[in-house]
């Protein structure tokens, strides 16, 4: 009995605690103007500033009125910065200054009318039944079901989003008429529409998850697969999308743990084994790598495929239309209106589709990226080789014409053993390289990937996201592995010739004398520059930086009262009125 109670799903007693479940952040006039320039860059008409400000004000009132008319509870949060009377006139420069904090937030309460969600659920089911050709299954004919309907928090969120979307839809004016008249729509003045997190529920969930994760009881180990309670709980509160993401990370972490333990034990055993065991260690690494690529990775794919099929069948996902399916329009899609000859209806037609042209541009861009990374990365490679092979300070002073500066052009230690001055120097160098690769290059290639995909002008968000994943994989993979590929196939085979060229007095016309004086203290030793030593320092540093940016940094940002970084300075002068 204790085992059953202990392993029961916790959805029964982890309850939601918040009243307002959705938030809408409205754009101010300056933000609407910038949004229209991005949304319609090819339209020649320029909105009058005073007229636009009046339209934005009216649309704000209309959004609030529509939500109230839909039966939703509404509360306004005015997060305007303190402004003087002189600043209240429409000054574009001043409006841009206050744009990040001068916004209105609308909190939505779907529980104001207790029957509102039940009626929306019936309406949504009726629409879905008609769309599938089963109009006889409409729930409106069985209205007696309504009083006893209860919904999960995830379904309540989806129903609330449907209520908001339908409330802000203009049924009296067709979309193409409104668009061609350059009239503002509701979504032109809405910057964000998102569900709110219940932090109390989050804390309770993760506390229970940690408790059950680290409970290594024999009864738990022998009663089957009990860890799916967390997936079911997340599905109950956040929906299938979040549950699938959590299920993937759960299976990946569970299968990664034995591989990690095996590799750590393998390293520890050889680390404290006596004698020269490098050859055996390298051969064992080759076996482990082959096992990971040919056994572990295929097993992971098989397990995830089975888990996906199980969850899809169990949750009946194929028979549902989620909020992501219903709202799949790409807001940045560039289009014009044209009449479909088959349906005689006005439809959006792409202004351009640069898909084929962008594929040819991509080939040239990959070549330019290699040249760009070579220019930026080659100095680090040469710098690293220099730090590994430069003389000690005592030996450097005996070399004629050499420049000897401790911790710059020479070191006290002969090798990069742990804690030595040469080790600290290489660690600092690896940190700078890691920042370049994982921050500068990563953000640059992510931005370029999004730009290239946006130029292809996809109509749906799902198609845009799929192409963006492919592009980012290509660029980011090339960014991360260029260092290792260049070291393995260029510098190790031809590095000695490069160093000799920089040292030779015969090349004084192309190599500055200062550079030659520095490289005179370099003693090329192929035994020092092995692939493992060249790989391990930047690899460890970059992964450590990844861990900081993906875990510690978001945690610290979340701890700063949930405010975005650009609001830190403005927080002292903000006022909140309800």
Coordinates of C-alpha atoms in Angstrom, one line a residue:
X1 CA 0.0 0.0 0.0
X2 CA 2.9 2.4 0.8
X3 CA 4.5 1.7 -2.5
X4 CA 1.2 2.5 -4.4
X5 CA 0.7 5.7 -2.5
X6 CA 4.3 6.7 -3.0
X7 CA 4.3 6.1 -6.7
X8 CA 0.9 7.6 -7.4
X9 CA 0.8 10.6 -9.8
X10 CA 1.0 13.8 -7.9
X11 CA -1.5 15.7 -10.1
X12 CA -4.1 15.2 -7.4
X13 CA -2.4 17.6 -4.9
X14 CA -0.1 19.9 -6.9
X15 CA -2.6 22.6 -7.6
X16 CA -2.4 25.9 -9.5
X17 CA -2.4 28.9 -7.2
X18 CA -2.7 31.9 -9.5
X19 CA -5.8 33.7 -10.7
X20 CA -4.5 35.4 -13.8
X21 CA -3.2 32.9 -16.3
X22 CA -2.5 35.0 -19.4
X23 CA -0.7 38.2 -20.1
X24 CA -0.8 40.6 -23.1
X25 CA 1.9 43.2 -23.5
X26 CA 0.8 46.1 -25.7
X27 CA 3.1 48.1 -28.0
X28 CA 3.4 51.8 -27.7
X29 CA 3.4 54.1 -30.7
X30 CA 7.1 54.0 -31.3
X31 CA 7.1 50.2 -31.2
X32 CA 4.1 50.0 -33.5
X33 CA 5.8 52.3 -36.0
X34 CA 9.0 50.1 -36.0
X35 CA 6.9 46.9 -36.3
X36 CA 5.0 48.2 -39.3
X37 CA 8.3 49.1 -41.0
X38 CA 9.5 45.5 -40.5
X39 CA 6.2 43.9 -41.4
X40 CA 5.7 45.9 -44.6
X41 CA 9.1 47.1 -45.8
X42 CA 8.0 47.4 -49.4
X43 CA 5.1 49.7 -48.8
X44 CA 5.8 53.2 -49.7
X45 CA 3.2 54.9 -47.5
X46 CA 4.5 56.4 -44.3
X47 CA 2.2 56.6 -41.3
X48 CA 1.6 60.1 -39.9
X49 CA 2.9 60.2 -36.4
X50 CA 0.0 62.0 -34.8
X51 CA -2.6 60.0 -36.6
X52 CA -0.8 56.7 -35.7
X53 CA -0.6 57.7 -32.0
X54 CA -4.4 58.2 -32.0
X55 CA -4.9 54.9 -33.8
X56 CA -2.8 53.1 -31.3
X57 CA -4.7 54.6 -28.4
X58 CA -8.0 53.5 -29.9
X59 CA -6.7 50.0 -30.6
X60 CA -5.6 49.7 -27.0
X61 CA -9.1 50.6 -25.8
X62 CA -10.6 48.2 -28.4
X63 CA -8.4 45.3 -27.2
X64 CA -9.5 45.8 -23.6
X65 CA -13.2 46.2 -24.7
X66 CA -13.1 43.0 -26.8
X67 CA -11.6 40.9 -23.9
X68 CA -14.2 42.2 -21.5
X69 CA -17.0 41.5 -24.0
X70 CA -15.7 37.9 -24.3
X71 CA -16.4 37.4 -20.6
X72 CA -12.8 37.4 -19.5
X73 CA -11.6 39.2 -16.4
X74 CA -9.1 41.9 -17.2
X75 CA -6.7 44.0 -15.1
X76 CA -4.3 46.6 -16.5
X77 CA -0.7 47.1 -15.3
X78 CA 0.7 50.5 -16.4
X79 CA 4.5 50.3 -16.5
X80 CA 5.2 53.8 -17.8
X81 CA 8.4 55.5 -17.0
X82 CA 8.2 58.8 -15.2
X83 CA 8.1 61.5 -18.0
X84 CA 8.0 65.2 -17.9
X85 CA 5.3 67.2 -19.6
X86 CA 7.7 68.2 -22.4
X87 CA 8.3 64.5 -23.1
X88 CA 4.6 63.6 -23.5
X89 CA 4.5 65.0 -27.1
X90 CA 5.2 62.5 -29.8
X91 CA 9.0 62.8 -30.1
X92 CA 10.3 59.7 -32.0
X93 CA 13.7 59.9 -30.3
X94 CA 12.2 60.2 -26.8
X95 CA 9.7 57.5 -27.5
X96 CA 12.4 55.1 -28.5
X97 CA 14.2 55.9 -25.2
X98 CA 11.2 54.9 -23.1
X99 CA 10.0 52.1 -25.5
X100 CA 11.3 49.1 -23.4
X101 CA 9.5 50.2 -20.2
X102 CA 6.6 52.4 -21.5
X103 CA 4.1 49.6 -22.1
X104 CA 0.8 48.5 -20.9
X105 CA 0.3 44.9 -19.7
X106 CA -3.1 43.2 -19.6
X107 CA -3.6 40.3 -17.2
X108 CA -6.4 37.9 -18.1
X109 CA -8.6 36.0 -15.7
X110 CA -10.6 33.2 -17.4
X111 CA -12.4 32.3 -14.1
X112 CA -14.6 35.4 -13.9
X113 CA -17.5 33.4 -15.5
X114 CA -17.4 29.8 -14.2
X115 CA -19.2 28.5 -17.3
X116 CA -17.0 30.4 -19.9
X117 CA -14.4 27.7 -20.3
X118 CA -17.1 25.0 -20.6
X119 CA -18.8 26.9 -23.4
X120 CA -15.5 27.5 -25.2
X121 CA -14.7 23.8 -24.9
X122 CA -18.0 22.8 -26.5
X123 CA -17.5 25.4 -29.3
X124 CA -14.0 24.2 -30.1
X125 CA -15.2 20.5 -30.2
X126 CA -18.0 21.5 -32.5
X127 CA -15.6 23.2 -34.9
X128 CA -13.3 20.2 -34.8
X129 CA -16.2 17.8 -35.5
X130 CA -17.5 19.9 -38.4
X131 CA -13.9 20.2 -39.8
X132 CA -13.6 16.4 -39.7
X133 CA -17.0 15.8 -41.3
X134 CA -18.7 14.5 -38.2
X135 CA -21.2 17.3 -37.5
X136 CA -23.6 14.9 -35.8
X137 CA -21.1 14.6 -32.9
X138 CA -21.5 18.2 -31.9
X139 CA -21.5 18.7 -28.1
X140 CA -24.0 21.5 -28.3
X141 CA -26.7 18.9 -28.7
X142 CA -25.6 17.4 -25.4
X143 CA -25.7 20.5 -23.3
X144 CA -26.4 18.6 -20.2
X145 CA -22.7 17.7 -20.1
X146 CA -21.7 21.3 -19.4
X147 CA -22.3 21.7 -15.6
X148 CA -20.0 18.9 -14.6
X149 CA -17.1 19.6 -17.0
X150 CA -13.7 20.1 -15.4
X151 CA -10.5 20.8 -17.2
X152 CA -6.8 20.3 -16.7
X153 CA -4.7 23.5 -16.3
X154 CA -3.1 22.8 -19.7
X155 CA -6.5 22.6 -21.4
X156 CA -7.6 25.8 -19.5
X157 CA -4.6 27.6 -21.0
X158 CA -5.5 26.5 -24.5
X159 CA -9.2 27.4 -24.1
X160 CA -8.1 30.8 -22.7
X161 CA -5.9 31.4 -25.7
X162 CA -8.7 30.5 -28.0
X163 CA -11.0 32.9 -26.2
X164 CA -8.4 35.7 -26.6
X165 CA -7.8 34.9 -30.3
X166 CA -11.5 34.8 -31.1
X167 CA -12.2 38.0 -29.2
X168 CA -9.6 39.9 -31.2
X169 CA -10.8 38.6 -34.5
X170 CA -12.7 41.0 -36.7
X171 CA -15.6 39.0 -38.2
X172 CA -17.3 42.1 -39.8
X173 CA -14.3 43.1 -42.0
X174 CA -12.4 40.7 -44.1
X175 CA -8.7 40.5 -43.4
X176 CA -7.6 41.5 -46.9
X177 CA -9.8 44.6 -46.9
X178 CA -8.4 45.7 -43.6
X179 CA -4.8 45.0 -44.7
X180 CA -5.0 46.8 -48.0
X181 CA -6.5 49.9 -46.3
X182 CA -3.5 50.0 -44.0
X183 CA -5.7 49.8 -40.9
X184 CA -4.2 48.7 -37.7
X185 CA -5.3 45.3 -36.4
X186 CA -5.4 44.1 -32.9
X187 CA -2.2 42.0 -33.2
X188 CA -0.3 45.0 -34.6
X189 CA -0.5 46.6 -31.2
X190 CA 0.2 43.4 -29.2
X191 CA 3.8 42.6 -28.7
X192 CA 3.5 39.5 -26.6
X193 CA 0.7 37.1 -25.6
X194 CA 1.8 34.4 -23.3
X195 CA 0.7 32.2 -20.3
X196 CA 2.0 33.1 -16.9
X197 CA 4.0 30.7 -14.8
X198 CA 2.9 29.7 -11.3
X199 CA 6.2 29.8 -9.4
X200 CA 4.7 28.2 -6.3
X201 CA 3.6 25.2 -8.4
X202 CA 7.1 25.1 -10.1
X203 CA 8.8 25.0 -6.8
X204 CA 6.5 22.2 -5.5
X205 CA 7.0 20.2 -8.7
X206 CA 10.8 20.4 -8.7
X207 CA 10.9 19.6 -5.0
X208 CA 8.9 16.5 -5.6
X209 CA 10.9 15.7 -8.7
X210 CA 14.2 15.9 -6.8
X211 CA 12.8 13.8 -4.0
X212 CA 11.7 11.0 -6.3
X213 CA 14.7 11.2 -8.6
X214 CA 17.2 10.6 -5.7
X215 CA 15.1 8.0 -4.0
X216 CA 17.2 4.8 -4.6
X217 CA 14.9 2.3 -2.9
X218 CA 14.8 -1.3 -3.9
X219 CA 11.0 -1.3 -4.0
X220 CA 11.1 1.6 -6.6
X221 CA 13.7 -0.3 -8.7
X222 CA 11.6 -3.4 -8.9
X223 CA 8.2 -2.0 -9.6
X224 CA 8.7 -1.0 -13.2
X225 CA 8.8 2.3 -15.0
X226 CA 7.6 4.8 -12.5
X227 CA 9.4 7.9 -13.7
X228 CA 6.7 8.8 -16.2
X229 CA 4.7 10.5 -13.4
X230 CA 6.7 13.7 -14.1
X231 CA 5.8 13.6 -17.8
X232 CA 2.2 13.1 -17.0
X233 CA 2.2 15.9 -14.5
X234 CA 3.8 18.4 -16.9
X235 CA 1.3 17.3 -19.6
X236 CA -1.5 17.9 -17.1
X237 CA -0.3 21.4 -16.3
X238 CA 1.5 22.6 -19.4
X239 CA 0.3 20.4 -22.3
X240 CA 1.8 17.8 -24.6
X241 CA 4.5 20.1 -26.1
X242 CA 6.2 20.7 -22.8
X243 CA 5.7 17.1 -21.8
X244 CA 7.4 15.8 -25.0
X245 CA 10.4 18.1 -24.5
X246 CA 10.8 16.9 -20.9
X247 CA 10.4 13.3 -22.0
X248 CA 13.2 13.7 -24.5
X249 CA 15.6 15.3 -21.9
X250 CA 14.6 12.7 -19.3
X251 CA 15.5 9.7 -21.6
X252 CA 18.6 11.5 -22.9
X253 CA 19.9 12.2 -19.4
X254 CA 19.0 8.6 -18.3
X255 CA 21.0 7.1 -21.1
X256 CA 23.9 9.6 -20.9
X257 CA 24.5 8.8 -17.2
X258 CA 26.0 5.2 -17.7
X259 CA 28.1 6.5 -20.6
X260 CA 29.4 9.3 -18.4
X261 CA 30.2 7.0 -15.5
X262 CA 32.0 4.6 -17.7
X263 CA 34.2 7.3 -19.2
X264 CA 35.0 8.8 -15.9
X265 CA 35.9 5.4 -14.4
X266 CA 38.0 4.6 -17.4
X267 CA 40.0 7.9 -17.1
X268 CA 40.5 7.4 -13.3
X269 CA 41.8 3.9 -13.7
X270 CA 44.4 4.8 -16.3
X271 CA 45.2 8.1 -14.5
X272 CA 46.5 6.2 -11.4
X273 CA 47.9 3.2 -13.2
X274 CA 51.7 2.9 -13.1
X275 CA 54.0 2.7 -16.1
X276 CA 53.6 4.1 -19.7
X277 CA 50.0 3.3 -20.6
X278 CA 49.3 6.0 -23.1
X279 CA 49.0 3.6 -26.0
X280 CA 46.5 1.4 -24.2
X281 CA 44.6 4.4 -23.1
X282 CA 44.3 5.7 -26.7
X283 CA 43.3 2.3 -28.0
X284 CA 40.6 2.1 -25.3
X285 CA 39.3 5.5 -26.2
X286 CA 38.9 4.4 -29.8
X287 CA 36.9 1.4 -28.7
X288 CA 34.7 3.6 -26.5
X289 CA 34.2 6.1 -29.3
X290 CA 33.2 3.3 -31.7
X291 CA 30.8 1.9 -29.1
X292 CA 29.2 5.3 -28.5
X293 CA 28.7 5.9 -32.2
X294 CA 27.6 2.5 -33.3
X295 CA 25.7 1.2 -30.2
X296 CA 24.8 3.9 -27.7
X297 CA 23.5 6.5 -30.3
X298 CA 21.3 4.0 -32.2
X299 CA 19.9 2.6 -29.0
X300 CA 19.0 6.1 -27.9
X301 CA 17.2 6.8 -31.2
X302 CA 15.3 3.5 -30.8
X303 CA 14.3 4.2 -27.2
X304 CA 13.1 7.7 -28.1
X305 CA 11.1 6.5 -31.1
X306 CA 9.4 3.9 -29.0
X307 CA 8.6 6.5 -26.3
X308 CA 7.3 8.9 -28.9
X309 CA 5.0 6.3 -30.4
X310 CA 3.8 5.3 -26.9
X311 CA 3.0 8.9 -25.8
X312 CA 1.3 9.7 -29.2
X313 CA -1.0 6.7 -28.9
X314 CA -1.6 7.2 -25.2
X315 CA -2.5 10.9 -25.5
X316 CA -4.2 10.6 -28.8
X317 CA -2.2 13.5 -30.1
X318 CA -3.0 12.8 -33.8
X319 CA -6.7 13.5 -33.2
X320 CA -6.2 17.0 -31.7
X321 CA -5.6 20.4 -33.0
X322 CA -3.2 22.3 -30.6
X323 CA -2.8 26.0 -30.3
X324 CA 0.4 25.8 -32.3
X325 CA -1.4 24.2 -35.2
X326 CA -4.2 26.8 -35.1
X327 CA -1.7 29.8 -35.0
X328 CA 0.9 28.8 -37.5
X329 CA 1.1 32.0 -39.5
X330 CA 4.5 33.6 -39.8
X331 CA 4.2 37.2 -38.7
X332 CA 7.2 38.2 -40.8
X333 CA 5.8 36.7 -44.0
X334 CA 6.1 39.3 -46.9
X335 CA 3.0 39.0 -49.1
X336 CA 0.5 40.6 -51.3
X337 CA -3.2 39.8 -51.7
X338 CA -4.4 37.9 -54.8
X339 CA -7.6 36.2 -55.8
X340 CA -7.5 32.4 -56.0
X341 CA -9.1 31.4 -59.3
X342 CA -10.3 28.1 -57.9
X343 CA -12.0 29.3 -54.7
X344 CA -12.6 32.9 -55.8
X345 CA -11.2 34.1 -52.4
X346 CA -8.5 36.5 -51.6
X347 CA -5.3 34.8 -50.4
X348 CA -1.9 35.8 -49.3
X349 CA 0.7 35.4 -52.1
X350 CA 4.4 35.6 -51.4
X351 CA 6.1 38.7 -52.7
X352 CA 9.3 36.7 -53.4
X353 CA 10.6 33.2 -52.8
X354 CA 14.4 33.2 -52.8
X355 CA 14.7 29.5 -51.9
X356 CA 16.7 28.5 -55.0
X357 CA 18.8 31.6 -55.0
X358 CA 19.6 31.3 -51.3
X359 CA 20.8 27.7 -51.8
X360 CA 23.5 29.0 -54.2
X361 CA 24.3 31.9 -51.9
X362 CA 24.8 29.4 -49.1
X363 CA 27.6 27.7 -51.0
X364 CA 29.5 30.9 -51.3
X365 CA 28.8 31.9 -47.8
X366 CA 30.2 28.7 -46.4
X367 CA 33.4 29.4 -48.2
X368 CA 33.5 33.0 -46.9
X369 CA 32.8 31.7 -43.4
X370 CA 35.8 29.4 -43.6
X371 CA 38.0 32.3 -44.6
X372 CA 36.5 34.5 -41.9
X373 CA 37.1 31.9 -39.2
X374 CA 40.6 31.3 -40.5
X375 CA 41.4 34.9 -40.1
X376 CA 39.9 35.0 -36.5
X377 CA 41.1 31.6 -35.3
X378 CA 44.5 31.3 -36.8
X379 CA 46.1 33.8 -34.4
X380 CA 44.7 31.7 -31.5
X381 CA 46.1 28.5 -32.9
X382 CA 49.5 30.1 -33.4
X383 CA 49.3 31.7 -29.9
X384 CA 48.5 28.3 -28.4
X385 CA 51.4 26.6 -30.2
X386 CA 53.6 29.4 -29.1
X387 CA 52.6 29.0 -25.4
X388 CA 53.2 25.2 -25.6
X389 CA 56.6 25.3 -27.3
X390 CA 58.3 28.6 -26.1
X391 CA 61.5 28.3 -24.0
X392 CA 61.8 28.7 -20.3
X393 CA 63.1 32.1 -19.2
X394 CA 66.5 30.6 -18.3
X395 CA 66.9 29.1 -21.8
X396 CA 65.4 32.2 -23.5
X397 CA 68.2 34.5 -22.1
X398 CA 70.8 32.3 -23.8
X399 CA 69.2 32.8 -27.3
X400 CA 70.7 35.7 -29.2
X401 CA 68.2 38.3 -30.2
X402 CA 65.3 36.7 -28.3
X403 CA 62.7 38.9 -26.4
X404 CA 62.3 37.4 -22.9
X405 CA 59.4 38.6 -20.8
X406 CA 58.1 36.3 -18.0
X407 CA 54.5 35.2 -18.5
X408 CA 54.5 36.7 -22.0
X409 CA 57.4 35.4 -24.1
X410 CA 58.9 32.8 -21.6
X411 CA 57.8 30.8 -18.6
X412 CA 59.4 29.4 -15.5
X413 CA 58.0 25.9 -16.0
X414 CA 59.2 23.7 -18.8
X415 CA 55.7 22.1 -19.4
X416 CA 52.1 23.0 -18.7
X417 CA 51.6 21.0 -15.6
X418 CA 48.7 21.8 -13.3
X419 CA 49.1 25.1 -11.4
X420 CA 52.2 26.2 -13.3
X421 CA 52.6 29.7 -14.9
X422 CA 52.4 28.1 -18.3
X423 CA 49.2 26.3 -17.3
X424 CA 47.5 29.5 -16.1
X425 CA 48.6 31.3 -19.3
X426 CA 47.0 28.5 -21.5
X427 CA 43.9 28.5 -19.3
X428 CA 43.5 32.3 -19.8
X429 CA 44.0 31.8 -23.5
X430 CA 41.5 29.0 -23.7
X431 CA 38.9 31.2 -21.9
X432 CA 39.4 34.0 -24.5
X433 CA 39.0 31.5 -27.3
X434 CA 35.9 30.0 -25.7
X435 CA 34.3 33.4 -25.5
X436 CA 35.1 34.0 -29.1
X437 CA 33.7 30.7 -30.3
X438 CA 30.8 30.2 -27.9
X439 CA 29.6 33.8 -27.7
X440 CA 30.8 36.0 -30.6
X441 CA 30.7 33.3 -33.4
X442 CA 27.7 31.5 -32.0
X443 CA 25.5 34.6 -31.8
X444 CA 26.8 35.9 -35.2
X445 CA 26.0 32.6 -37.0
X446 CA 22.6 32.3 -35.2
X447 CA 21.8 35.8 -36.4
X448 CA 22.9 35.1 -39.9
X449 CA 21.0 31.8 -40.0
X450 CA 17.8 33.6 -39.0
X451 CA 18.5 36.3 -41.7
X452 CA 19.0 33.7 -44.4
X453 CA 15.8 31.9 -43.6
X454 CA 13.8 35.1 -43.3
X455 CA 14.9 36.0 -46.8
X456 CA 13.4 32.8 -48.1
X457 CA 10.0 34.2 -46.9
X458 CA 8.1 31.2 -45.5
X459 CA 4.4 31.6 -44.8
X460 CA 4.2 29.3 -41.8
X461 CA 6.1 29.4 -38.5
X462 CA 6.6 25.6 -38.6
X463 CA 8.3 25.7 -42.0
X464 CA 10.4 28.6 -40.9
X465 CA 11.5 26.8 -37.7
X466 CA 12.4 23.6 -39.6
X467 CA 14.6 25.5 -42.1
X468 CA 16.1 27.5 -39.2
X469 CA 17.1 24.3 -37.4
X470 CA 18.9 23.0 -40.5
X471 CA 20.7 26.3 -41.1
X472 CA 21.8 26.7 -37.5
X473 CA 23.0 23.1 -37.3
X474 CA 25.2 23.8 -40.4
X475 CA 26.7 27.1 -39.2
X476 CA 27.1 26.2 -35.5
X477 CA 28.6 22.8 -36.3
X478 CA 31.1 24.5 -38.6
X479 CA 31.8 27.1 -36.0
X480 CA 32.4 24.7 -33.1
X481 CA 34.5 22.2 -35.0
X482 CA 36.6 24.4 -37.2
X483 CA 39.2 24.8 -34.5
X484 CA 39.7 21.0 -34.2
X485 CA 39.5 20.3 -37.9
X486 CA 42.1 22.9 -38.7
X487 CA 44.5 21.6 -36.0
X488 CA 44.1 18.0 -37.1
X489 CA 44.5 18.4 -40.8
X490 CA 46.5 21.6 -41.3
X491 CA 48.6 22.6 -38.3
X492 CA 50.0 19.3 -37.1
X493 CA 51.2 18.2 -40.5
X494 CA 52.5 21.6 -41.6
X495 CA 53.0 23.5 -38.3
X496 CA 56.8 23.1 -38.3
X497 CA 57.1 24.8 -41.7
X498 CA 54.9 27.7 -40.5
X499 CA 57.1 28.2 -37.4
X500 CA 60.3 28.0 -39.4
X501 CA 59.0 30.6 -41.9
X502 CA 58.2 33.0 -39.0
X503 CA 61.7 32.5 -37.6
X504 CA 63.8 32.7 -40.7
X505 CA 65.7 36.0 -41.3
X506 CA 65.3 35.4 -45.1
X507 CA 61.6 36.4 -44.7
X508 CA 62.2 39.8 -43.1
X509 CA 60.4 41.5 -46.0
X510 CA 57.1 39.8 -45.1
X511 CA 57.5 39.0 -41.4
X512 CA 58.1 42.0 -39.0
X513 CA 61.3 42.0 -37.0
X514 CA 59.3 42.1 -33.7
X515 CA 57.4 38.9 -34.7
X516 CA 60.7 37.2 -35.6
X517 CA 62.3 38.1 -32.3
X518 CA 59.3 36.5 -30.4
X519 CA 59.3 33.3 -32.5
X520 CA 63.1 32.8 -32.0
X521 CA 62.2 31.5 -28.6
X522 CA 59.9 28.8 -30.0
X523 CA 61.3 25.3 -30.1
X524 CA 59.0 23.1 -32.3
X525 CA 58.4 19.8 -30.6
X526 CA 55.9 17.5 -32.3
X527 CA 55.8 15.3 -29.1
X528 CA 54.3 18.3 -27.1
X529 CA 51.7 19.2 -29.7
X530 CA 49.5 16.1 -29.8
X531 CA 45.9 16.1 -30.7
X532 CA 44.7 15.3 -27.2
X533 CA 46.5 18.2 -25.7
X534 CA 45.4 20.5 -28.5
X535 CA 41.8 19.5 -28.1
X536 CA 41.3 19.2 -24.4
X537 CA 41.9 22.8 -23.3
X538 CA 39.6 24.6 -25.6
X539 CA 37.1 21.8 -25.4
X540 CA 36.9 21.9 -21.6
X541 CA 36.8 25.7 -21.5
X542 CA 34.1 26.0 -24.1
X543 CA 31.9 23.4 -22.5
X544 CA 32.4 25.1 -19.1
X545 CA 31.3 28.4 -20.6
X546 CA 28.3 26.6 -22.2
X547 CA 27.3 25.2 -18.8
X548 CA 27.5 28.7 -17.3
X549 CA 25.5 30.4 -20.0
X550 CA 22.9 27.6 -20.2
X551 CA 22.4 27.0 -16.5
X552 CA 23.9 29.5 -14.1
X553 CA 23.3 32.6 -16.1
X554 CA 19.5 32.0 -16.7
X555 CA 19.1 31.2 -13.0
X556 CA 20.7 34.5 -12.0
X557 CA 18.6 36.4 -14.5
X558 CA 15.5 34.7 -13.1
X559 CA 16.5 35.6 -9.6
X560 CA 16.7 39.3 -10.5
X561 CA 12.9 39.6 -9.9
X562 CA 12.1 38.3 -13.4
X563 CA 12.9 41.6 -15.1
X564 CA 14.7 41.8 -18.5
X565 CA 18.2 43.2 -18.4
X566 CA 17.2 46.5 -20.2
X567 CA 14.8 47.3 -17.3
X568 CA 17.5 47.2 -14.5
X569 CA 18.3 50.9 -14.9
X570 CA 14.7 51.9 -15.4
X571 CA 13.4 49.9 -12.4
X572 CA 14.1 52.7 -10.0
X573 CA 12.0 55.2 -11.9
X574 CA 9.1 52.9 -12.9
X575 CA 5.7 53.1 -11.3
X576 CA 3.1 50.3 -11.2
X577 CA -0.6 51.3 -10.9
X578 CA -3.5 48.9 -11.0

